[in-house]
Tab-separated table of C-alpha atoms in Angstrom:
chain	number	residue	atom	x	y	z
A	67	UNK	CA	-3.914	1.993	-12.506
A	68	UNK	CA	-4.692	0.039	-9.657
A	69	UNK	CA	-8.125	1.530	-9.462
A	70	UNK	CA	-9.175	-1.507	-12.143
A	71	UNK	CA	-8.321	-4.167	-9.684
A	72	UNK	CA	-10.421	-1.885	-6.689
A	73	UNK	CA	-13.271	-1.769	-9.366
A	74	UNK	CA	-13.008	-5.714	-9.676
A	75	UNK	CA	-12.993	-6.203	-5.935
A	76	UNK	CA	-16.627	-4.023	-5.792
A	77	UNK	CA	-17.602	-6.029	-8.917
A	78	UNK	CA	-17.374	-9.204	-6.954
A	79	UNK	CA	-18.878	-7.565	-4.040
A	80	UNK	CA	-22.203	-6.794	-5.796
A	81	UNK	CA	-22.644	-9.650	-7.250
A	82	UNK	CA	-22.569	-11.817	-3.693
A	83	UNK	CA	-25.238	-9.150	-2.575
A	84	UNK	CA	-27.312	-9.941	-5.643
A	85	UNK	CA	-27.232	-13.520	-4.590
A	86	UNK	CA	-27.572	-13.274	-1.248
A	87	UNK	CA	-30.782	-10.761	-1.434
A	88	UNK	CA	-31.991	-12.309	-4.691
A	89	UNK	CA	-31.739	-9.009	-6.873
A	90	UNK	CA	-30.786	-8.961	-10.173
A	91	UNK	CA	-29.980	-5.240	-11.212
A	92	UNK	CA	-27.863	-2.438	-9.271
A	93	UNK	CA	-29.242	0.961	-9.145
A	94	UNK	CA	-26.898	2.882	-7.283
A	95	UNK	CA	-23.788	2.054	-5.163
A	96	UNK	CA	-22.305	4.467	-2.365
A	97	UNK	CA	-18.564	4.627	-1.727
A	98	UNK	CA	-16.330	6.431	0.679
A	99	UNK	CA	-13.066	6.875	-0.694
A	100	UNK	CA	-10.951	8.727	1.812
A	101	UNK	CA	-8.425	11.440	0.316
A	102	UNK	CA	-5.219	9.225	1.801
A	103	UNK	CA	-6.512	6.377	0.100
A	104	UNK	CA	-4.190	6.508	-2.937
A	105	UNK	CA	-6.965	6.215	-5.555
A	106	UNK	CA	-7.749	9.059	-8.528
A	107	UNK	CA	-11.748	8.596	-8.303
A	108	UNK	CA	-11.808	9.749	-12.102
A	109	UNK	CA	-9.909	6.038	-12.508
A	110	UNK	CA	-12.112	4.461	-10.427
A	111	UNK	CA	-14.872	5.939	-12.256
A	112	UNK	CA	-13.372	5.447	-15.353
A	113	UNK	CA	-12.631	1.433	-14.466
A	114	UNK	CA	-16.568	1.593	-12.976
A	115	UNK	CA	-18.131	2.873	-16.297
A	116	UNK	CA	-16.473	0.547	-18.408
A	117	UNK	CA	-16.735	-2.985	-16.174
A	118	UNK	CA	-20.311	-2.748	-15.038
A	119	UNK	CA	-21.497	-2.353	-18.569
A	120	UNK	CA	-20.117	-5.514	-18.845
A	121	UNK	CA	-22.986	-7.262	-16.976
A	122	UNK	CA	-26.463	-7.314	-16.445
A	123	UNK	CA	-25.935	-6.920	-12.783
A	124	UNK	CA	-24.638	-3.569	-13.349
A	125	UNK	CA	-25.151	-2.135	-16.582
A	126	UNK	CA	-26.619	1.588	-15.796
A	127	UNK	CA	-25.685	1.485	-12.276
A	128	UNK	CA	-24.941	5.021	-10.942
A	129	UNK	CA	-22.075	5.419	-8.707
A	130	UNK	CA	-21.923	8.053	-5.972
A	131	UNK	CA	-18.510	8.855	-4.244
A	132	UNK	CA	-18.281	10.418	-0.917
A	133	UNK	CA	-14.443	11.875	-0.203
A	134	UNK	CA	-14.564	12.414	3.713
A	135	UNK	CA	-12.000	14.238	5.194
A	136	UNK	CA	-8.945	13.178	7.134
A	137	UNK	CA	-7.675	13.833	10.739
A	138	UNK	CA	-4.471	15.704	11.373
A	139	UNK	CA	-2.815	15.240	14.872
A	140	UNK	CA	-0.449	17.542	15.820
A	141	UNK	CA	2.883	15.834	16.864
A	142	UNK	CA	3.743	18.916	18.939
A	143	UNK	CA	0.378	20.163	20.945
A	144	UNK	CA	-1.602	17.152	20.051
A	145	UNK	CA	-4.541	19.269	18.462
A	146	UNK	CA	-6.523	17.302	15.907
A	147	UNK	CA	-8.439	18.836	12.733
A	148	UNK	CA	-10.176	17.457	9.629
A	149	UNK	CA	-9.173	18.257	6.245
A	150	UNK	CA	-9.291	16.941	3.079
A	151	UNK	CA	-6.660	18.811	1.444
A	152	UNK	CA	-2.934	17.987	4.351
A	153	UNK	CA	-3.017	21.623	6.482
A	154	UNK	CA	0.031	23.295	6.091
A	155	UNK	CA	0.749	23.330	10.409
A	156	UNK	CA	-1.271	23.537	13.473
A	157	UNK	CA	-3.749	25.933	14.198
A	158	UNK	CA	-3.101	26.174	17.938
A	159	UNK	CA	0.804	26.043	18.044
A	160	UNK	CA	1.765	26.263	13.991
A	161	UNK	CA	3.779	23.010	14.022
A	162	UNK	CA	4.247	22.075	10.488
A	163	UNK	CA	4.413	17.968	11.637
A	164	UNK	CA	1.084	16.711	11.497
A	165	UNK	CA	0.231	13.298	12.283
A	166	UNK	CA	-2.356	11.565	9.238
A	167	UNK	CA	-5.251	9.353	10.800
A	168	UNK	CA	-7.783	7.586	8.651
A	169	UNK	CA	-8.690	9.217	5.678
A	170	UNK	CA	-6.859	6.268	3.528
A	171	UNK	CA	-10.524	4.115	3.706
A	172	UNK	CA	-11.952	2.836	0.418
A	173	UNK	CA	-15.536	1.688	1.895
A	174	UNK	CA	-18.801	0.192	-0.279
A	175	UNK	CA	-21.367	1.648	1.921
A	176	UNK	CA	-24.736	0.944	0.306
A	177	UNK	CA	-26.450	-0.280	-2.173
A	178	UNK	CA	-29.480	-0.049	-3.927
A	179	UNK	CA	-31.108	-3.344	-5.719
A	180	UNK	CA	-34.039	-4.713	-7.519
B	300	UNK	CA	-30.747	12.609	2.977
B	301	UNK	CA	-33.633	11.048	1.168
B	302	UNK	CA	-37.259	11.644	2.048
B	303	UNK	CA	-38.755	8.436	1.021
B	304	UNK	CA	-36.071	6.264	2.829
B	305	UNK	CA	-33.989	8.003	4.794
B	306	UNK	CA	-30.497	6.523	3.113
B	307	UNK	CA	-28.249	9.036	2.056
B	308	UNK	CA	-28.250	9.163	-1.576
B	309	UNK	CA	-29.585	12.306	-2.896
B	310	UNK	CA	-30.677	12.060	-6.396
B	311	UNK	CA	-31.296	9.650	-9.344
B	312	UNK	CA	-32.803	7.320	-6.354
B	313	UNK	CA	-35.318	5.026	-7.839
B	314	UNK	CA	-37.934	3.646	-4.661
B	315	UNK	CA	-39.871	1.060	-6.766
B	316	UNK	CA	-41.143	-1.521	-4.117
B	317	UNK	CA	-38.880	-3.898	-5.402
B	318	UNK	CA	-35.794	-2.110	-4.956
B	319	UNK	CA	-34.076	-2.072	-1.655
B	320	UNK	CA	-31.052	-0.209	-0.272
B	321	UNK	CA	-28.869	-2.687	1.679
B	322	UNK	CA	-26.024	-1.203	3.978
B	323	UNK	CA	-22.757	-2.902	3.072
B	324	UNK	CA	-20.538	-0.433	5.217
B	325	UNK	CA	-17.202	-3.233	3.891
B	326	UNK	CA	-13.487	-1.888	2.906
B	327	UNK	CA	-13.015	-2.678	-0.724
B	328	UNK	CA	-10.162	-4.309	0.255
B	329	UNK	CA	-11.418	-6.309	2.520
B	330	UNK	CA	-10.613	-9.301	1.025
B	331	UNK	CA	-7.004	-8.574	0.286
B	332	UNK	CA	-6.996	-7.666	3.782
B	333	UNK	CA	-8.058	-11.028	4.984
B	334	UNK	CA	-4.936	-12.960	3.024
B	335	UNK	CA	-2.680	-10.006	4.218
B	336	UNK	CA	-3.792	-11.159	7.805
B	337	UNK	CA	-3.128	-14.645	7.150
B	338	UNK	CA	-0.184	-13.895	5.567
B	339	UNK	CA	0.965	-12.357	8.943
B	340	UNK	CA	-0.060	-15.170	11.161
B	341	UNK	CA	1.984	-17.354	8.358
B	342	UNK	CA	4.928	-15.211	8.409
B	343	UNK	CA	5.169	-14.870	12.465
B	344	UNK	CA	4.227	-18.967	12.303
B	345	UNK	CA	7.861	-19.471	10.080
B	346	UNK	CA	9.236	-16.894	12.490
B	347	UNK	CA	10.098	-14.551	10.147
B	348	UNK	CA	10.087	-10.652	9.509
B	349	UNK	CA	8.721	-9.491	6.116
B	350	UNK	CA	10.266	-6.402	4.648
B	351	UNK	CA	7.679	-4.612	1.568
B	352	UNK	CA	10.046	-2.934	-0.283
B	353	UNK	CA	8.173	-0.313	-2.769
B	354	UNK	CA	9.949	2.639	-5.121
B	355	UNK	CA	10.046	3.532	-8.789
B	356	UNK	CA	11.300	1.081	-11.424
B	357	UNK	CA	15.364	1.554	-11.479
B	358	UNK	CA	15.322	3.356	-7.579
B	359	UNK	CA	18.326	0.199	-6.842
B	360	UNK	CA	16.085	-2.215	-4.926
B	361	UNK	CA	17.519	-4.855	-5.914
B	362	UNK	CA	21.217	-3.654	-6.028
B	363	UNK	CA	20.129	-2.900	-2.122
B	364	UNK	CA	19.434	-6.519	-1.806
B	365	UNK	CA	21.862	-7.965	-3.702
B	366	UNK	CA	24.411	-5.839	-1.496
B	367	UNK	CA	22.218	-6.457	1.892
B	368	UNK	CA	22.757	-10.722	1.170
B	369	UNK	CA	26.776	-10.523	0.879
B	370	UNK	CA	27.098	-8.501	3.761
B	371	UNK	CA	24.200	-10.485	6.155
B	372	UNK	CA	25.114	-14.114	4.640
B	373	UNK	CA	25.490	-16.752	7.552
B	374	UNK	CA	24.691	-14.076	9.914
B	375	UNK	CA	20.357	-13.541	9.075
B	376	UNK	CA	19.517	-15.829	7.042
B	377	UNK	CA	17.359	-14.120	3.959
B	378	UNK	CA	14.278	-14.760	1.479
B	379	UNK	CA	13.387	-12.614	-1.500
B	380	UNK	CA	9.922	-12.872	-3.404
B	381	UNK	CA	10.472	-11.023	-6.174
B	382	UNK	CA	7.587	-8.958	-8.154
B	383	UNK	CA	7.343	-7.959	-11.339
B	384	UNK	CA	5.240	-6.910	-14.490
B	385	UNK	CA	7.305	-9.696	-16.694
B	386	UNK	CA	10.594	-11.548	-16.625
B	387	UNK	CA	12.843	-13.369	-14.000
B	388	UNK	CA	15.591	-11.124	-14.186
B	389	UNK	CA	15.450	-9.674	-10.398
B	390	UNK	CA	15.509	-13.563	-9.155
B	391	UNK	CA	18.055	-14.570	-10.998
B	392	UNK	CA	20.272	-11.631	-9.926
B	393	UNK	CA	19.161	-12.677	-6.436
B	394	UNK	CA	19.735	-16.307	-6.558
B	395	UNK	CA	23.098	-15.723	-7.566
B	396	UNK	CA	23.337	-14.980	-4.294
B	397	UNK	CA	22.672	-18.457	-3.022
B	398	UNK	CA	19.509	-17.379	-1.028
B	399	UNK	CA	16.317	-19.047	-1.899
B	400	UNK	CA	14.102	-16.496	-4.304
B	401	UNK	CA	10.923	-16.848	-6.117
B	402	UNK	CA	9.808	-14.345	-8.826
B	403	UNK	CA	6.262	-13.623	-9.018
B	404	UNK	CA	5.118	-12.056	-12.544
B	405	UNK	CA	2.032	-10.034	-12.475
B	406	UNK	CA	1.174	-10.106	-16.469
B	407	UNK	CA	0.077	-6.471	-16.545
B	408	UNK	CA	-0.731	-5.739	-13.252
B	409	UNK	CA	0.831	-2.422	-10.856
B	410	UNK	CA	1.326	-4.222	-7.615
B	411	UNK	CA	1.725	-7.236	-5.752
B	412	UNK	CA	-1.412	-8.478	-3.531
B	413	UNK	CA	-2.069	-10.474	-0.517
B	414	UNK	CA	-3.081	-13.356	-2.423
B	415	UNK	CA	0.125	-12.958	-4.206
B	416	UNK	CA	2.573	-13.171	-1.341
B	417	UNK	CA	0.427	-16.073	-0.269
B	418	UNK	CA	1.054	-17.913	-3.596
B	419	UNK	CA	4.368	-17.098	-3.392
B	420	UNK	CA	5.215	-17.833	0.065
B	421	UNK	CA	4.407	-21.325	-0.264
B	422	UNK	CA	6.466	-21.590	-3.165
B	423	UNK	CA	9.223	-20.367	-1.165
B	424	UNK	CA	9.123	-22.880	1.466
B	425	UNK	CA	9.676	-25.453	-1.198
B	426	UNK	CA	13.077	-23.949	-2.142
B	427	UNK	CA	16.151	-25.082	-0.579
B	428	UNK	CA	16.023	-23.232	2.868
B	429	UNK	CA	13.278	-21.421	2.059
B	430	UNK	CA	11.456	-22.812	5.374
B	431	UNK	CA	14.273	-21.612	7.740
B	432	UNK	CA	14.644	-17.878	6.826
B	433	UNK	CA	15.075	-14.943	9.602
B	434	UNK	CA	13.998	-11.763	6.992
B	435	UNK	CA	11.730	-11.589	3.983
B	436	UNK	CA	11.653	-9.193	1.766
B	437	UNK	CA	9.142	-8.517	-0.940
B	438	UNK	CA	10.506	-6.462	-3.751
B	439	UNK	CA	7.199	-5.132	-4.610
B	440	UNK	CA	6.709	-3.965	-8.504
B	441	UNK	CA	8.641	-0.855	-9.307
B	442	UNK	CA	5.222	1.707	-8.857
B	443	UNK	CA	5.467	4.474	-6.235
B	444	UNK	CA	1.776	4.859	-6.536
B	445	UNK	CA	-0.332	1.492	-6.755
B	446	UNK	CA	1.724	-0.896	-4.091
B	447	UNK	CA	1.449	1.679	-1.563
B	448	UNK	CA	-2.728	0.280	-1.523
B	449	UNK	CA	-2.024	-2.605	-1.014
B	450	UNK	CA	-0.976	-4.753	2.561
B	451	UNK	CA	0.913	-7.992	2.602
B	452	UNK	CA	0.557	-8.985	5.317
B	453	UNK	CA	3.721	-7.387	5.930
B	454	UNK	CA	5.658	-6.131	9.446
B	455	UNK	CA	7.672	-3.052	7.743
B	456	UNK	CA	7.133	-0.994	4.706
B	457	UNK	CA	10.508	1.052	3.465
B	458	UNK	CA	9.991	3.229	0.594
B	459	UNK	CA	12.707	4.211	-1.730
B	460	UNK	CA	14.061	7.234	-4.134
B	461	UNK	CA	17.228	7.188	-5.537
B	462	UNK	CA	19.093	10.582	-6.119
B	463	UNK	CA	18.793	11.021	-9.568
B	464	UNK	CA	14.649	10.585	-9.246
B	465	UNK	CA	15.023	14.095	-7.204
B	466	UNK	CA	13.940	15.375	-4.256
B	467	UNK	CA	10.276	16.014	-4.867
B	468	UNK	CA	9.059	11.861	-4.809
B	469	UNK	CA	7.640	12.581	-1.201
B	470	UNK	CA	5.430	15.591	-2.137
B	471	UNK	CA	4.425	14.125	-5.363
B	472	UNK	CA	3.429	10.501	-4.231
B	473	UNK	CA	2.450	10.853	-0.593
B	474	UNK	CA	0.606	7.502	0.011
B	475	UNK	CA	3.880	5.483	-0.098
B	476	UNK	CA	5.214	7.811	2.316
B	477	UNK	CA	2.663	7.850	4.944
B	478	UNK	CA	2.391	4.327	4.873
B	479	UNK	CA	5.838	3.351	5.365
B	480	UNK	CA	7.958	3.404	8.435
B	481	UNK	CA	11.188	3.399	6.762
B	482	UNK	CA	12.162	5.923	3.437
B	483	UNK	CA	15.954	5.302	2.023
B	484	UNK	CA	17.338	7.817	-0.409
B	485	UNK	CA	19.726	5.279	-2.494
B	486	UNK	CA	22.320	6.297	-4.913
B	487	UNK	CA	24.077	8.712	-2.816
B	488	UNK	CA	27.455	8.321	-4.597
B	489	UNK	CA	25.656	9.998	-7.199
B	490	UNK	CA	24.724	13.008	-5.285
B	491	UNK	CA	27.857	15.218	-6.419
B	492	UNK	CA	26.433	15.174	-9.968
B	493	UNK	CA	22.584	15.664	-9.239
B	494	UNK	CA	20.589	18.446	-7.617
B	495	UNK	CA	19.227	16.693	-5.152
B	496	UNK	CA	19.498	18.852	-1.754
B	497	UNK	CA	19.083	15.602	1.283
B	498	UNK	CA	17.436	17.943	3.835
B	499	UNK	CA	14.458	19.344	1.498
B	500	UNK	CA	13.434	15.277	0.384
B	501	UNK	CA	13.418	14.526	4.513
B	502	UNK	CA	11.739	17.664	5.684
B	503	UNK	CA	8.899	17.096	2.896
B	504	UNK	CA	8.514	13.189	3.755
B	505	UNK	CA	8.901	13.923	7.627
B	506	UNK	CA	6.200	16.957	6.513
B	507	UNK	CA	3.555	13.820	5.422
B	508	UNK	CA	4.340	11.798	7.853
B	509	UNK	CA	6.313	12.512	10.639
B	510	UNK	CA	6.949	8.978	11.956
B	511	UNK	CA	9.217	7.537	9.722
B	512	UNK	CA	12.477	6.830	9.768
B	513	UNK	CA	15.104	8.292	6.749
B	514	UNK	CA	18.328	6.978	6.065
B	515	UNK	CA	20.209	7.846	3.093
B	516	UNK	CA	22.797	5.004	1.583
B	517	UNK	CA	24.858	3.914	-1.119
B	518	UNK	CA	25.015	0.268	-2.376
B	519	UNK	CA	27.640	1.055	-4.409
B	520	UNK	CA	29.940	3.180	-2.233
B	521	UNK	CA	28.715	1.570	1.074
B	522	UNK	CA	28.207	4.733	2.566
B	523	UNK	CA	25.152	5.140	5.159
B	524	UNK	CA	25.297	1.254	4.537
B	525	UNK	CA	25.478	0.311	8.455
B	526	UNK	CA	22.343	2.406	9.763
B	527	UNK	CA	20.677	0.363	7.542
B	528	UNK	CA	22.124	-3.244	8.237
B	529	UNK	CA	21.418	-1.882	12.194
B	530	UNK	CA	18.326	-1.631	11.096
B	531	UNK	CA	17.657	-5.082	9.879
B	532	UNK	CA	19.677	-6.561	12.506
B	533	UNK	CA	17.138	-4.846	15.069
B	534	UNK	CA	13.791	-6.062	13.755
B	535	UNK	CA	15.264	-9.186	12.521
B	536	UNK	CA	16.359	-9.700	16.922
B	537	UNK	CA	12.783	-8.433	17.455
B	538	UNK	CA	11.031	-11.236	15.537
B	539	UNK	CA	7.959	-8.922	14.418
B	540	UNK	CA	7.217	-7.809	18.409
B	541	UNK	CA	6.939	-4.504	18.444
B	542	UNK	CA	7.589	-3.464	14.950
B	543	UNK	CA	4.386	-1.930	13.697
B	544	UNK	CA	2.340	-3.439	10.569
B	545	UNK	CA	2.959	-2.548	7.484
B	546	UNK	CA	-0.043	-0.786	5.283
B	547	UNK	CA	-3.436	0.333	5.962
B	548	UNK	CA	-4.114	1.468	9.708
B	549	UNK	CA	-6.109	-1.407	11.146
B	550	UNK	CA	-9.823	0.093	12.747
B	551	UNK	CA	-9.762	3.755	10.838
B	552	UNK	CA	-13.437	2.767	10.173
B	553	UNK	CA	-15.872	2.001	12.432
């Protein structure tokens, strides 16, 4: 449940933005959490509802989760594709090795303040 | 995309002219990130290669170690930091050893962190010949799932599963796997009484992430023991040139 000490790390996060843009309530907060990333978003969601009703800061804040897709590379023809679910081989040669790239990023993109 | 503002949320999107959408565009773990990096530059400063070490609780890490000291002692000389949810049990095991060890206890929590390592590193140097060490290793908390998150700082990640876990660790709990460069199947002495068919656990974790390198071992029996201390011996010689970082691919984000 490591999704708790991600949600404490955005925490944090917000409230230096408040400070720094001298807002005192979050309205909504934008997230890319990539599908090699590791987290279960319903935990993250879970760990969100219950620790930004612990503030003013946050209390109602709505959060919005992109999941964007990962690269494959193949190791055999070098053919790349996006996915968010692994492929099961290559569409151009059907080598089942397929190299991962990005996909693992757990990103605060936006936020909206008053 | 928004009308009003042009951001990119689509709905429950208040535009009162006090609010004010304010592009972050920051990894979460961007501040575990930072320590990890200064970790690094701390660990290459010492001269010293740090080994993450993640698996399920009981997959024979620290049996690994234990057997990795005897057979390494006054040829590399080694550091453990040891992680766990509670007790000193792993240290002391390790210690008995006569290789300087600090435990870290984590109260609760599924992982170690950057800032942990940090802490801990600097408790390390304070032990007798914990300043002059070759290889580190970090037995992270037994968690295939949550250490796999987060970097160290580290120069190698090897991930674990011990025979009588089965075969189906890779498929199940891919993160570890693709962010390793090193998987061990331990317990192999154990292998005539378990179903656990070799080929099927390397073809499915060289299926995530073809990369990595699989050795299979036992502690115990000391078979498949030497590819592994070849291993060690050949990063260890390397210093942390040319071994890749352990973790998160630096720059997958623009």
């Amino acid at each position: 449940m490591h999704e708790m000490s991600l949600v404490q790390a955005l925490l944090a996060q917000l409230t230096t933005l408040a400070a720094e843009h001298d807002k005192k309530r979050v309205i909504t907060v934008t997230l890319d959490i990539g599908p090699l990333s590791g987290v279960v978003i319903d935990s993250f969601q879970f760990g969100f509802d219950i620790l930004s009703a612990e503030t003013s800061l946050t209390k109602g804040a709505k959060l919005i989760i992109i999941n964007p897709p990962a690269t494959y590379q193949c190791i055999r023809c070098g053919h790349r594709q996006s996915a968010a679910v692994r492929p099961d081989h290559c569409p151009e040669c059907n080598e089942t090795l397929l190299i991962p790239e990005g996909g693992d990023a757990i990103i605060l993109n936006q936020v909206e303040m008053e | 995309m928004c009308d009003s503002c042009g951001c990119d949320l689509t709905d429950n999107h208040s535009h009162k002219t006090d609010s004010r959408v304010i592009e972050v565009h920051q990894s979460l773990l961007a501040a575990n990130d930072a320590i990890a990096a200064e970790n690094r530059a701390h660990f290459e400063a010492m001269g010293v290669v740090a080994i993450n070490m993640i698996s399920s609780p009981g997959s024979g890490k620290t049996t690994l170690l234990e057997k990795t000291i005897e057979r390494l002692k006054g040829k590399i000389r080694i550091g453990v930091i040891e992680g766990d949810i509670e007790t000193d049990r792993d240290a002391q095991r390790i210690r008995a050893k006569g290789v300087p060890v600090v435990q870290m206890t984590t109260g609760g929590a599924c992982h170690l962190d950057a800032a942990q390592i940090h802490k801990g590193l600097h408790l390390l140097e304070k032990e007798p010949g914990g300043d002059q060490l070759d290889l580190l290793f970090i037995e992270n908390v037994g968690n295939l799932v949550c250490p796999a998150t987060f970097d160290l700082g580290e120069h190698q990640r090897v991930v674990l599963v011990s025979v009588p876990e089965g075969p189906d660790k890779p498929a199940k709990y891919p993160k570890a796997f693709i962010s390793s460069q090193i998987f061990v199947i331990t317990k192999t002495d154990l292998l005539p009484y378990f179903d656990f068919p070799v080929a099927e656990a390397k073809a499915d974790a060289l299926h995530l992430n073809p990369r990595l390198q699989v050795m299979a071992l036992s502690a115990t029996s000391g078979e498949g023991f030497e590819a592994w201390i070849e291993y060690l011996q050949e990063v260890t010689e390397n210093k942390g040139s040319g071994v890749q970082a352990g973790g998160r691919k630096e720059g997958t984000y623009p």
